[in-house]
XYZ file of C-alpha atoms in Angstrom:
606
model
C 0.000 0.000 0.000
C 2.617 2.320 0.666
C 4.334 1.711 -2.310
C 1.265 2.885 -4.414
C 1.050 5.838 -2.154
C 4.331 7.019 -3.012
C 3.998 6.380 -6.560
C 0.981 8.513 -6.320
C 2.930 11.229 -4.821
C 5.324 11.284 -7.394
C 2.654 11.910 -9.966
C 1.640 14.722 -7.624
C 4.942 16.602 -7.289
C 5.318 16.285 -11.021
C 2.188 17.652 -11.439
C 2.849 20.628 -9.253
C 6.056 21.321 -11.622
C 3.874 21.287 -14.727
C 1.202 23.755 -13.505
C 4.290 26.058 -12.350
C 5.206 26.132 -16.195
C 2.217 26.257 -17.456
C 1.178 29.207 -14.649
C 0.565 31.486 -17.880
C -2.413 29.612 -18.471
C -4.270 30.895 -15.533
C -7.623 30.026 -14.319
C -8.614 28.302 -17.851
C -5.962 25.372 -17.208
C -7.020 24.672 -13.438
C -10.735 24.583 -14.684
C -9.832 21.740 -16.865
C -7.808 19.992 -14.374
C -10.981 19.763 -11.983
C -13.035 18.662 -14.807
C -10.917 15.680 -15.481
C -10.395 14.502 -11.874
C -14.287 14.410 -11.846
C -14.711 12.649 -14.957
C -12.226 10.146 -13.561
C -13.608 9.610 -10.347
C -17.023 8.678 -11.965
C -15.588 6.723 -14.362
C -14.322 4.862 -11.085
C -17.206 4.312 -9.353
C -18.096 0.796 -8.836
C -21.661 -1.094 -7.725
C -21.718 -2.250 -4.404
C -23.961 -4.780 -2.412
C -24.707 -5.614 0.891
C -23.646 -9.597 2.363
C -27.298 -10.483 3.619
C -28.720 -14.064 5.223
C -31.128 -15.309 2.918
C -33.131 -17.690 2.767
C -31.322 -20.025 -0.722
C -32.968 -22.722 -2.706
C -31.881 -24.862 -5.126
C -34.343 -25.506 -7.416
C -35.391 -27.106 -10.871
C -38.001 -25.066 -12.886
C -40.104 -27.074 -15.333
C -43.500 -25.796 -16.602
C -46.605 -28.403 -16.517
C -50.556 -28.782 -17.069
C -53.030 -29.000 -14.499
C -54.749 -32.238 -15.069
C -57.347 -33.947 -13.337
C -56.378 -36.661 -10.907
C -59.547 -38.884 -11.150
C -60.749 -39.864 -14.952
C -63.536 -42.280 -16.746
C -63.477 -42.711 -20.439
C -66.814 -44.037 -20.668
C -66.602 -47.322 -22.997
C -68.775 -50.903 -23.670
C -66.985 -54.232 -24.628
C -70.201 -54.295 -27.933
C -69.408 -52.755 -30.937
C -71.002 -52.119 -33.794
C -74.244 -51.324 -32.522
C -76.504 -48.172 -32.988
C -76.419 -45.156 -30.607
C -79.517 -44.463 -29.356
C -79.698 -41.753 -27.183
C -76.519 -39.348 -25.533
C -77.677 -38.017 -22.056
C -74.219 -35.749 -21.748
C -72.866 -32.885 -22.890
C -69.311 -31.093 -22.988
C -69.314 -29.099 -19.749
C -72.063 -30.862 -18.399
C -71.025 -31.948 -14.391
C -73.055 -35.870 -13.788
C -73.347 -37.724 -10.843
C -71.334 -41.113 -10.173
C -74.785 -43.996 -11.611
C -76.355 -41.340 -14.056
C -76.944 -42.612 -17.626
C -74.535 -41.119 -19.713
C -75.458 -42.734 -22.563
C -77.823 -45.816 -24.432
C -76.684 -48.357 -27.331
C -78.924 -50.638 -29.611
C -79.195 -53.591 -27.554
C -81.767 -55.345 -30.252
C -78.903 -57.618 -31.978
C -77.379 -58.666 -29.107
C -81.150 -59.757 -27.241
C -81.593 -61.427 -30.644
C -78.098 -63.282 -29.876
C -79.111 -64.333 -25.992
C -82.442 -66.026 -27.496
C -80.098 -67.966 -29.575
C -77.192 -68.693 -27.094
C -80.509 -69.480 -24.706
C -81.988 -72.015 -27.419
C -78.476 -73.631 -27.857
C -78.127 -74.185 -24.248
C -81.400 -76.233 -24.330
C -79.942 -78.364 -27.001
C -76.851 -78.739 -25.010
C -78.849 -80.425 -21.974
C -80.892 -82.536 -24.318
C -78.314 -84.113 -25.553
C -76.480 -84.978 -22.466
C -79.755 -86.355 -21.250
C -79.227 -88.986 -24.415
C -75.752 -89.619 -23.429
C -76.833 -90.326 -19.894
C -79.280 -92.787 -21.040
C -76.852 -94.626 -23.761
C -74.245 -94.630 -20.376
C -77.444 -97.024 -18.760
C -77.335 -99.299 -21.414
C -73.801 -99.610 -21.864
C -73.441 -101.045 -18.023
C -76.237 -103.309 -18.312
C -74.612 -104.922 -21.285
C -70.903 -104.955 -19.349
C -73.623 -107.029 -16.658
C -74.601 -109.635 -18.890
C -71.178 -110.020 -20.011
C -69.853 -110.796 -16.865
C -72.581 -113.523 -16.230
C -71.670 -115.040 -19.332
C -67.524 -115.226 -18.561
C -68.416 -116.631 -14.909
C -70.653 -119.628 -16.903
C -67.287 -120.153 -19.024
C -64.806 -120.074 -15.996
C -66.897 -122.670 -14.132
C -66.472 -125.167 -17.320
C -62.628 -124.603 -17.496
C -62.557 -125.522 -14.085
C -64.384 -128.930 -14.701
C -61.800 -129.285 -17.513
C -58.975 -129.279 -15.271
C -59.973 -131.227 -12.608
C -60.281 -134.176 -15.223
C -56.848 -133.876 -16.059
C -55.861 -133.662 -12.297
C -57.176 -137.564 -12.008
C -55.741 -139.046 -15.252
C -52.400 -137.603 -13.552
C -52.935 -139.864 -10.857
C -52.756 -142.824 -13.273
C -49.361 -142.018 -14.399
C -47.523 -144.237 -12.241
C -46.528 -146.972 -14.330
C -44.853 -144.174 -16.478
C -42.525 -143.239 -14.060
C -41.621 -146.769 -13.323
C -39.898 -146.799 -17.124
C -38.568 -143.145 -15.986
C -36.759 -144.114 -13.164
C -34.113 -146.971 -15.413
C -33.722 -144.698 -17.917
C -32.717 -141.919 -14.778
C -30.512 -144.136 -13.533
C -28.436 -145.023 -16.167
C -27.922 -141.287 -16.763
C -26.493 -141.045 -13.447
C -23.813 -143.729 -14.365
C -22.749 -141.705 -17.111
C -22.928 -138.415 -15.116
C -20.720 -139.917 -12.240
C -18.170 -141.308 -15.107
C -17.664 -137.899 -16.150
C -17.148 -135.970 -12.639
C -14.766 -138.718 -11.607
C -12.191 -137.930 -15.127
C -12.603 -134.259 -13.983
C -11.955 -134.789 -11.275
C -8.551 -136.550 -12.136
C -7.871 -133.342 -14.607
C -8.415 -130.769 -11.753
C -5.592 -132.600 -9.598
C -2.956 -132.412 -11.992
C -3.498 -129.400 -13.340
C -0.210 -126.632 -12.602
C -1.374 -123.105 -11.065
C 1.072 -120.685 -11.934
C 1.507 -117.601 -9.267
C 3.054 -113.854 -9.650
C 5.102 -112.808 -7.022
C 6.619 -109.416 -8.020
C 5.524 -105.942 -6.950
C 2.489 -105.140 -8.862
C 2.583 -103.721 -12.243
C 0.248 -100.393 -10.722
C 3.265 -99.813 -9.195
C 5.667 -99.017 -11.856
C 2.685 -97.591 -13.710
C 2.863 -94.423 -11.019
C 6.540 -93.937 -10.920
C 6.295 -93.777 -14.639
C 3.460 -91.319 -14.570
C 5.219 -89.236 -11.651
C 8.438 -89.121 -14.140
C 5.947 -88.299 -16.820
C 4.725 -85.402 -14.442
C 8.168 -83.968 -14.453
C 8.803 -84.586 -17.586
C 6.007 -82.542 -18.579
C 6.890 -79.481 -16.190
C 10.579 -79.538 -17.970
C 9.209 -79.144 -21.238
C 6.930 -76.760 -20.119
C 9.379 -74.373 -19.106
C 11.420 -74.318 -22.201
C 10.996 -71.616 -24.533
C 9.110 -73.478 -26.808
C 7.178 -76.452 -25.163
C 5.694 -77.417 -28.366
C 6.327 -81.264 -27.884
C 3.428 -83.414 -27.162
C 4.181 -85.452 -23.601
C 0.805 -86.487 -23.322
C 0.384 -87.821 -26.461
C 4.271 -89.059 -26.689
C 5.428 -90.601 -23.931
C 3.016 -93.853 -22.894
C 3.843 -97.434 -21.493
C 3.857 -99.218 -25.610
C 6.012 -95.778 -26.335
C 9.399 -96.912 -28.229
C 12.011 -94.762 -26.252
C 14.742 -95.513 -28.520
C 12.706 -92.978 -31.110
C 12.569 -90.280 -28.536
C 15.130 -88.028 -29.175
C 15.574 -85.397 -26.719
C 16.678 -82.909 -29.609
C 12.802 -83.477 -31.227
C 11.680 -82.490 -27.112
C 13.835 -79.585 -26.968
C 13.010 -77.997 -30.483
C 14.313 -74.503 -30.764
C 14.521 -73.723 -26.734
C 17.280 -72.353 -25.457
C 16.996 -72.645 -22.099
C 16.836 -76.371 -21.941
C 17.916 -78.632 -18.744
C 19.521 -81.734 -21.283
C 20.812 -83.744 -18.492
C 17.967 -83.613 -16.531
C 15.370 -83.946 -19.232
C 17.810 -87.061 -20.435
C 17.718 -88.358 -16.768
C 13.738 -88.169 -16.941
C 13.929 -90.091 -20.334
C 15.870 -93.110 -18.481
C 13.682 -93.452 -15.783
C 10.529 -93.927 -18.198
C 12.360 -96.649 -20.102
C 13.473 -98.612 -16.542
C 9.748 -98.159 -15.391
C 8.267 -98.955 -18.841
C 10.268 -102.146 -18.960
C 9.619 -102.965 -15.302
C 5.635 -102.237 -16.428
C 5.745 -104.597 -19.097
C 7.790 -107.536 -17.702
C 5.278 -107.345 -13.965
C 2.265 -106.994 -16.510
C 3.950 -110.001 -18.149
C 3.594 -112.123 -15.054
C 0.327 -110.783 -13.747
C -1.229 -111.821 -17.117
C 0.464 -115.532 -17.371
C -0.658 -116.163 -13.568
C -3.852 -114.639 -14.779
C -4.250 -117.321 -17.408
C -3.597 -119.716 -14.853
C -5.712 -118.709 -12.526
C -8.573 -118.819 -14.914
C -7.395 -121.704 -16.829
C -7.827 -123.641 -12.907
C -11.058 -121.947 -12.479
C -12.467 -123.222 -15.412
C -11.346 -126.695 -15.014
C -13.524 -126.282 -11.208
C -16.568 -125.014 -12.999
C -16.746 -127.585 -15.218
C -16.253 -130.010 -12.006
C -19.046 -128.205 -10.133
C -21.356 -128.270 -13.693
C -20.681 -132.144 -13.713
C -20.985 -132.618 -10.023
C -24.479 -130.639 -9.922
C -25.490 -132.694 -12.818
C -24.731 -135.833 -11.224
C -26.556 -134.819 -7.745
C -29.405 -133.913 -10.025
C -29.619 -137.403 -11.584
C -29.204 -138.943 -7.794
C -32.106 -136.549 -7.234
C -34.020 -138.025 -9.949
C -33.539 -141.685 -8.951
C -34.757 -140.857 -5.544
C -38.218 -139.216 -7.049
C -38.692 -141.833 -9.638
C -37.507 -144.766 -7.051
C -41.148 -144.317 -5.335
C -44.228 -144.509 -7.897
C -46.192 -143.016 -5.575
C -44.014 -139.916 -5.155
C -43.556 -139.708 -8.610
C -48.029 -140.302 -9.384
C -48.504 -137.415 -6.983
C -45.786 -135.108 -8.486
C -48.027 -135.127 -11.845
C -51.077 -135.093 -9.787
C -49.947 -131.926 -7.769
C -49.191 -130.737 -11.555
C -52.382 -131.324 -12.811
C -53.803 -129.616 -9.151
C -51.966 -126.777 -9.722
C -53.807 -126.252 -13.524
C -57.150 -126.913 -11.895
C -56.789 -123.925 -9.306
C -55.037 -121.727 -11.801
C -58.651 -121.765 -13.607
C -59.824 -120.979 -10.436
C -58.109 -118.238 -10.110
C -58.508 -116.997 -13.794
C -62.310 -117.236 -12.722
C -61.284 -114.536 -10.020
C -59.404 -112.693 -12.629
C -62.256 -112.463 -15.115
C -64.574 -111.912 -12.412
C -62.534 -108.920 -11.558
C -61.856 -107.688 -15.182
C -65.886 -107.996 -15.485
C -66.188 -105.910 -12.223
C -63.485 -103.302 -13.696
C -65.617 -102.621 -16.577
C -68.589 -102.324 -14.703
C -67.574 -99.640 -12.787
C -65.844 -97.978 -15.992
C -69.652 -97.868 -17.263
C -70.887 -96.431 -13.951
C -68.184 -93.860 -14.287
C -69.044 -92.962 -17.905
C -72.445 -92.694 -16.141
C -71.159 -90.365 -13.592
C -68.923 -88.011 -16.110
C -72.546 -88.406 -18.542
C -73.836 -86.411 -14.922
C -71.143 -84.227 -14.220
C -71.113 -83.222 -18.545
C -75.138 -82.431 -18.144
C -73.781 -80.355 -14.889
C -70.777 -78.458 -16.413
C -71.155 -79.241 -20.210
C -73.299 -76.136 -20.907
C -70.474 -74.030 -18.812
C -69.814 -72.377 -22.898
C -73.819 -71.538 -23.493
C -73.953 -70.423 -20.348
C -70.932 -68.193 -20.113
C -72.172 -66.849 -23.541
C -75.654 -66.069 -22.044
C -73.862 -64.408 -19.280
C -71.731 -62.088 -21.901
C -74.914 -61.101 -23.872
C -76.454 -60.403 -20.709
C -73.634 -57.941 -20.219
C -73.300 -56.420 -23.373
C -77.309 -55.546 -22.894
C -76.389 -54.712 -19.703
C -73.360 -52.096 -21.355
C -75.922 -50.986 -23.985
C -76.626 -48.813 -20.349
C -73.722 -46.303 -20.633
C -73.344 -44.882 -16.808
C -70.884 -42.664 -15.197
C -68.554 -44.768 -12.714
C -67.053 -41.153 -11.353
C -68.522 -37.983 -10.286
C -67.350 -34.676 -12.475
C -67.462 -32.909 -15.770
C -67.844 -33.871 -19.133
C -64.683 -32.989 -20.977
C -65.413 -35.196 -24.222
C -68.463 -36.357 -26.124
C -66.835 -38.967 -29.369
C -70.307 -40.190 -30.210
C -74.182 -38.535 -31.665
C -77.284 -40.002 -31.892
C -77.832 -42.401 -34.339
C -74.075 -42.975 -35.452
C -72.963 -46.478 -35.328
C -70.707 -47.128 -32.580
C -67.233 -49.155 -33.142
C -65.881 -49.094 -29.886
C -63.215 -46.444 -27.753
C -64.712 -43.793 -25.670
C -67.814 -42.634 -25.605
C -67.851 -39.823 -23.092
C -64.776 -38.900 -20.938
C -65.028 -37.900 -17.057
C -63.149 -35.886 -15.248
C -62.853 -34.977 -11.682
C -62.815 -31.270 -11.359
C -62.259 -31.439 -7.603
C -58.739 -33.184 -7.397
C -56.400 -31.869 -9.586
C -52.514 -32.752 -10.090
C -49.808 -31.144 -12.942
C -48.033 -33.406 -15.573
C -44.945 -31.861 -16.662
C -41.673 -33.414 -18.624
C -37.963 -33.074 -17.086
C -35.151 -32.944 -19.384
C -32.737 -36.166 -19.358
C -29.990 -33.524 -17.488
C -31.785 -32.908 -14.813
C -34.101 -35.687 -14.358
C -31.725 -37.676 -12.370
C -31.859 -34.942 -9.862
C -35.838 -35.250 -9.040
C -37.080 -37.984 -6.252
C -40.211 -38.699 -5.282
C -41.644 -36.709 -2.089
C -39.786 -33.270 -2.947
C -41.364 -30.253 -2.135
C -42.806 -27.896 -5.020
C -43.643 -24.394 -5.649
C -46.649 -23.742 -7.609
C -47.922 -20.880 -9.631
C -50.623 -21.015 -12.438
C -51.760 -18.235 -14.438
C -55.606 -18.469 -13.454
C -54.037 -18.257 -9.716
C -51.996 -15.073 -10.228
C -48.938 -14.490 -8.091
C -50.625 -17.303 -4.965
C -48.003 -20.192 -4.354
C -49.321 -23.541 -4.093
C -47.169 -26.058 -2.307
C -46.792 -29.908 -4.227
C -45.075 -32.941 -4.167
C -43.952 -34.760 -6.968
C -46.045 -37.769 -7.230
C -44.288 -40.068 -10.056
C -41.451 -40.210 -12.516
C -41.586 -42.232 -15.475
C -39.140 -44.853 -15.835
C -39.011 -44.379 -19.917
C -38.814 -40.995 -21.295
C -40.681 -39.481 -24.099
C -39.181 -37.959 -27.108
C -39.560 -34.336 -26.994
C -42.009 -32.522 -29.062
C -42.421 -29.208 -31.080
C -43.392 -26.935 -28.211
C -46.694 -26.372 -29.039
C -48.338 -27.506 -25.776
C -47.621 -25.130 -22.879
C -46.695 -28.137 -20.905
C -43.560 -29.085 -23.222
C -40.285 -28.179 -22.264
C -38.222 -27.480 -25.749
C -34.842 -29.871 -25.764
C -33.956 -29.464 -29.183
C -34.763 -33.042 -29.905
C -33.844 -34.479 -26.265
C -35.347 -37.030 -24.099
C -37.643 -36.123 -22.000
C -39.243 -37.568 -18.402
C -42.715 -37.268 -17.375
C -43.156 -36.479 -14.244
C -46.634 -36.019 -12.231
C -46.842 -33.140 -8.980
C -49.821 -33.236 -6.570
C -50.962 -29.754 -5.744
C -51.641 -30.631 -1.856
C -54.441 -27.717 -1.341
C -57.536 -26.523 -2.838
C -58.012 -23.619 -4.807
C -61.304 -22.802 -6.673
C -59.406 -20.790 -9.217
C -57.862 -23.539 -10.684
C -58.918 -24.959 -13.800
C -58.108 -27.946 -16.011
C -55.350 -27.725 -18.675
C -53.832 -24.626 -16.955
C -50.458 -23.664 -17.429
C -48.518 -24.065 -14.411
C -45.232 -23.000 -13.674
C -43.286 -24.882 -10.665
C -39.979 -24.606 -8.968
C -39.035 -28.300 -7.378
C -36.992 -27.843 -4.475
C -33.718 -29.616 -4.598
C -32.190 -28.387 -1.643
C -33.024 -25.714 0.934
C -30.906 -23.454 3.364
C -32.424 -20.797 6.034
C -31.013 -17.662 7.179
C -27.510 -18.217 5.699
C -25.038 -15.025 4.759
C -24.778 -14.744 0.759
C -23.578 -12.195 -2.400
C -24.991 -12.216 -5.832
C -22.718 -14.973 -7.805
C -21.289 -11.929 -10.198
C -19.789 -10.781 -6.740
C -17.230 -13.319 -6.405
C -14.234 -12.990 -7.728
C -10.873 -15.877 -8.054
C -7.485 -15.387 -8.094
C -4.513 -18.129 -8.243
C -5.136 -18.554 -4.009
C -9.471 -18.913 -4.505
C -12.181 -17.174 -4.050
C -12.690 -14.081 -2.644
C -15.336 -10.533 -2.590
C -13.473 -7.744 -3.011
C -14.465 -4.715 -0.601
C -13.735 -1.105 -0.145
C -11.061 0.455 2.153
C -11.882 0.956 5.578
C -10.361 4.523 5.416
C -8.151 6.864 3.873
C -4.805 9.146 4.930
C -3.253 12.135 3.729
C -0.120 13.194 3.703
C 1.504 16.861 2.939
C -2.237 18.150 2.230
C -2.797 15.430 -0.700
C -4.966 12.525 -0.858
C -3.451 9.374 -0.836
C -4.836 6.450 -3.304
C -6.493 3.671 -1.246
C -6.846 0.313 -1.945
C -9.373 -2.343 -2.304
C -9.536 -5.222 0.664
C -9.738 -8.909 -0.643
C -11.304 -11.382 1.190
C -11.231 -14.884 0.959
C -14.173 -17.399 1.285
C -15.810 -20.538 1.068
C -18.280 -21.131 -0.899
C -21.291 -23.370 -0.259
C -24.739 -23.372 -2.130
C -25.003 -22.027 -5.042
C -27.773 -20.988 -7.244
C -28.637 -19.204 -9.841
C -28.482 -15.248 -8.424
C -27.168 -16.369 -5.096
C -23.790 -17.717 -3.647
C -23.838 -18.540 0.380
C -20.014 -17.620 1.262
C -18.222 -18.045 4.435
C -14.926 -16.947 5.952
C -12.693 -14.520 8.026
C -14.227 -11.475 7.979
C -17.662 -11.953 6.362
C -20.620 -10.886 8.351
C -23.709 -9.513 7.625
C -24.101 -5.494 6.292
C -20.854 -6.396 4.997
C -20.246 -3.977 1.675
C -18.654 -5.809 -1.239
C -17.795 -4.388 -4.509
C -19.203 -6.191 -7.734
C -16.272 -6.481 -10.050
C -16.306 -3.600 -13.280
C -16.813 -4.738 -16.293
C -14.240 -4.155 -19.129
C -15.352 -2.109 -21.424
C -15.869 0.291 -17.532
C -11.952 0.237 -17.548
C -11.465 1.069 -21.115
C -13.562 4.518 -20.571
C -11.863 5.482 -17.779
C -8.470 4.834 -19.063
C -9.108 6.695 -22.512
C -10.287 9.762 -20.381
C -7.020 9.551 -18.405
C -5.241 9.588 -21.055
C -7.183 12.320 -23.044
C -6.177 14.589 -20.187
């Protein structure tokens, strides 16, 4: 500061020197001097405001339609029927049950008759299938009756056969010598086995098992494979390569190293020579396994071909024993002959059963043939029910208490289905708006908004928003007062509830809305043009607290800076913070260039 004071004086002092010489001039020159220095100091003059506590919101504005929250479009499932009579009018205000409008119901009454005739068909004939279900089990009846009669003669059949078994025992007699001299031949043959089974030589294995050397070689496989792996080019196969029937004298350890350069030779060669020793200690226990195998199976053979001849000869023994007693043998057939005669018995069960089966499939075609005359006409009758409705639709009323915003149908004009009148609620009212896709992400559910409609004036109507769309809709011309222009963007929709009444308000208004993002009270804050930034931050830049003088002339003061922190911001206000700031505090708002330009051409002009 002092610096610029002195600098300042300088100019002074050189000014006093140049009025001196220019003393001649008189009163004219020092009449121009004063001019300047008051052109100047306007030319200085800067606009100043005050750091207040405000009240700052941060806000989205979006501008929306007043829409009604409850709605019937008036409608009937019939089409193509007459309109007879329209009870409503645009404007009109009906009562939730009044007759909005009536439809030609004569066509579809016509229909019912018919749906009502087919129905009767529909139980006739069941009644016939109910009685051809009665006739079908009294024949399934008779049958039975008539396979029990058979049965009981099969059984008579058998039991004849049962006694001419009895007088098969001279038969056996002849059976028994012919047995017996099958048993000779039977015993012959066990006892030469028997002789072959003795001398035959069992040969036995009694090296480690060829498993064995089959792991070591797959172990030195394993590292066999992690050698080649780490080469530089572990192109060789070792899985496909090295096996137990592998010839290791074509294994050359120049085809496993290939073009590697970092290859352990001695130890891959080592590797290579335990394979062989375990490949040919694989083969040679494999060897022996197999030949003791043989043998093994070879002796096995030779005792189930004693045990085949020594089971056939104890079944011949058993033979002589059953044929050496007629008796046994007489009753043997008989009990064969019994066993025939109570299988027809039980087939009589069996039919007697099957008979009883299809008796009670007849009763149960009987009881569907009930159920069908029941549930069968469920189609005619659900048909008869949707005429009835249709007439019953013919009967336009209003579902919904309001005013008529939309007639779509006259008199006499045939109706093809869509609305027919539209209801709205004129007591509940909510705004539908769109949000642009950059600040939609920005808008929840619940947040506070501040309304204003035209038809309200300047009154503020407090909201919520209600919904946001999860798809957006392309943005259109604005030619609604509820679109918000994008230039082709994607827009939100997004519904507000106005949460009071107001009897000014008025469906399709225009409403304009500020949603509340966030919300400070009472906080100190500067117009945003008033802050300033400089390589060390932010800062407001404030007038001197006083000035001095010195030898009679005015010294230049300067400006203060002061630093702060800024919080929210919107768009007019900036809450700051920081050394210094308080409230009443006078800040300077920064000139504007083409402000400095003026005042330095005047300087200069003087």
């Amino acid at each position: 500061m002092n610096s610029r004071i002195k600098k300042h004086k300088k100019l002074l002092i050189g000014g006093g020197i140049a009025i001196a010489v220019l003393a001649g001039g008189g009163m004219y020159a020092s009449q121009t001097a004063k001019q300047a220095a008051a052109i100047m100091e306007e030319a200085s003059q800067q606009e100043t405001v005050s750091v207040e506590k405000r009240n700052i919101t941060e806000s989205v504005s979006a501008t929306g339609t007043v829409t009604s929250v409850g709605k019937q479009e008036a409608s009937a499932s019939v089409t193509g029927v007459k309109v007879l009579t329209v009870n409503a009018a645009v404007g009109d205000t009906v009562k939730k049950g009044d007759i909005l409008a009536v439809l030609d119901s004569s066509g579809i009454k016509e229909d019912l008759a018919d749906a009502q005739n087919a129905l009767g068909a529909s139980k006739e004939k069941n009644a016939l299938d109910n009685s051809s279900a009665q006739r079908s089990l009294a024949e399934a009846q008779t049958e039975r009756n008539i396979a029990l009669e058979r049965a009981d003669e099969d059984i008579a059949s058998a039991w004849n056969n049962y006694v001419k078994a009895v007088d098969g025992i001279s038969k056996a007699e002849q059976e028994y010598a012919d047995a017996w001299t099958k048993a000779e031949n039977s015993r012959l043959d066990l006892s030469a086995k028997i002789d072959e089974l003795n001398n035959a030589e069992i040969i036995e294995y009694s090296g480690p098992p060829s498993s064995d050397y089959e792991k070591e070689f797959n172990e030195s496989k394993e590292d066999l494979k992690k050698l080649v792996y780490a080469l530089d080019d572990p192109s060789w196969n070792v899985e496909r390569r090295i096996t137990l029937s592998a010839d290791f004298s074509e294994i050359r350890i120049e085809d496993i190293i290939g073009t590697s350069e970092n290859a352990d030779t001695q130890k891959i060669q080592r590797v290579l020579d335990e394979l062989a020793d375990y490949q040919q200690d694989y083969l040679t226990a494999a060897a022996g396994e197999a030949e003791a195998a043989q043998s093994a199976t070879a002796y096995q053979k030779l005792q189930e071909e004693n045990q085949t001849l020594q089971a056939a000869f104890d079944a011949d023994v058993a033979a002589l024993d059953q044929k050496n007693a007629a008796i046994e043998s007489a009753e043997a057939s008989a009990n064969s002959a019994l066993d025939a005669y109570r299988q027809q018995i039980r087939s009589k069960e069996d039919a007697d059963r099957n008979s009883a089966s299809s008796i009670d499939s007849k009763q149960d075609s009987i009881n569907i043939s009930a159920v069908t005359e029941k549930t069968g006409t469920q189609t005619e009758e659900k048909s008869i029910r949707g005429y009835q409705k249709q007439i019953e639709e013919c009967t336009v009323l209003a579902e919904t208490s309001g005013v008529v915003t939309s007639v779509a149908v006259s008199e006499g004009s045939l109706y093809t289905g869509g609305t027919i009148i539209t209801i709205e609620d004129n007591s509940d009212y909510e705004i539908t708006t769109e949000i642009t896709e950059y600040d939609i992400n920005k808008i929840k559910v619940g947040q506070k908004v501040i309304i204003k409609t035209n038809g309200t004036g300047d009154k503020e109507l407090n909201g919520k928003v209600k919904t946001i769309a999860p798809r957006s809709t392309k943005a259109e011309a604005a030619a609604s007062a509820a679109a918000v222009s994008t230039a082709g963007g994607v827009n939100y929709k997004v519904v507000v509830s106005i949460d009071e009444k107001n009897e000014d308000l008025r469906m399709d208004m225009t409403a304009k809305m500020n949603i509340l993002l966030m919300e400070k009270e009472n906080v100190l804050s500067v117009p945003f043009n008033a802050i300033q930034e400089d390589d060390t931050g932010f800062y407001v830049e404030c007038p001197p607290e006083n000035t001095s003088e010195e030898s009679g002339t005015a010294a230049v003061p300067e400006n203060r800076k002061i630093y702060v922190t800024k919080g929210l911001e919107t768009d007019y206000y900036v809450e700051i913070s920081g050394e210094g700031i308080t409230e009443g505090l006078t800040v300077l708002i920064p000139q504007t260039d083409n402000a400095s330009t003026s005042a330095d051409l005047m300087l200069g002009g003087f």
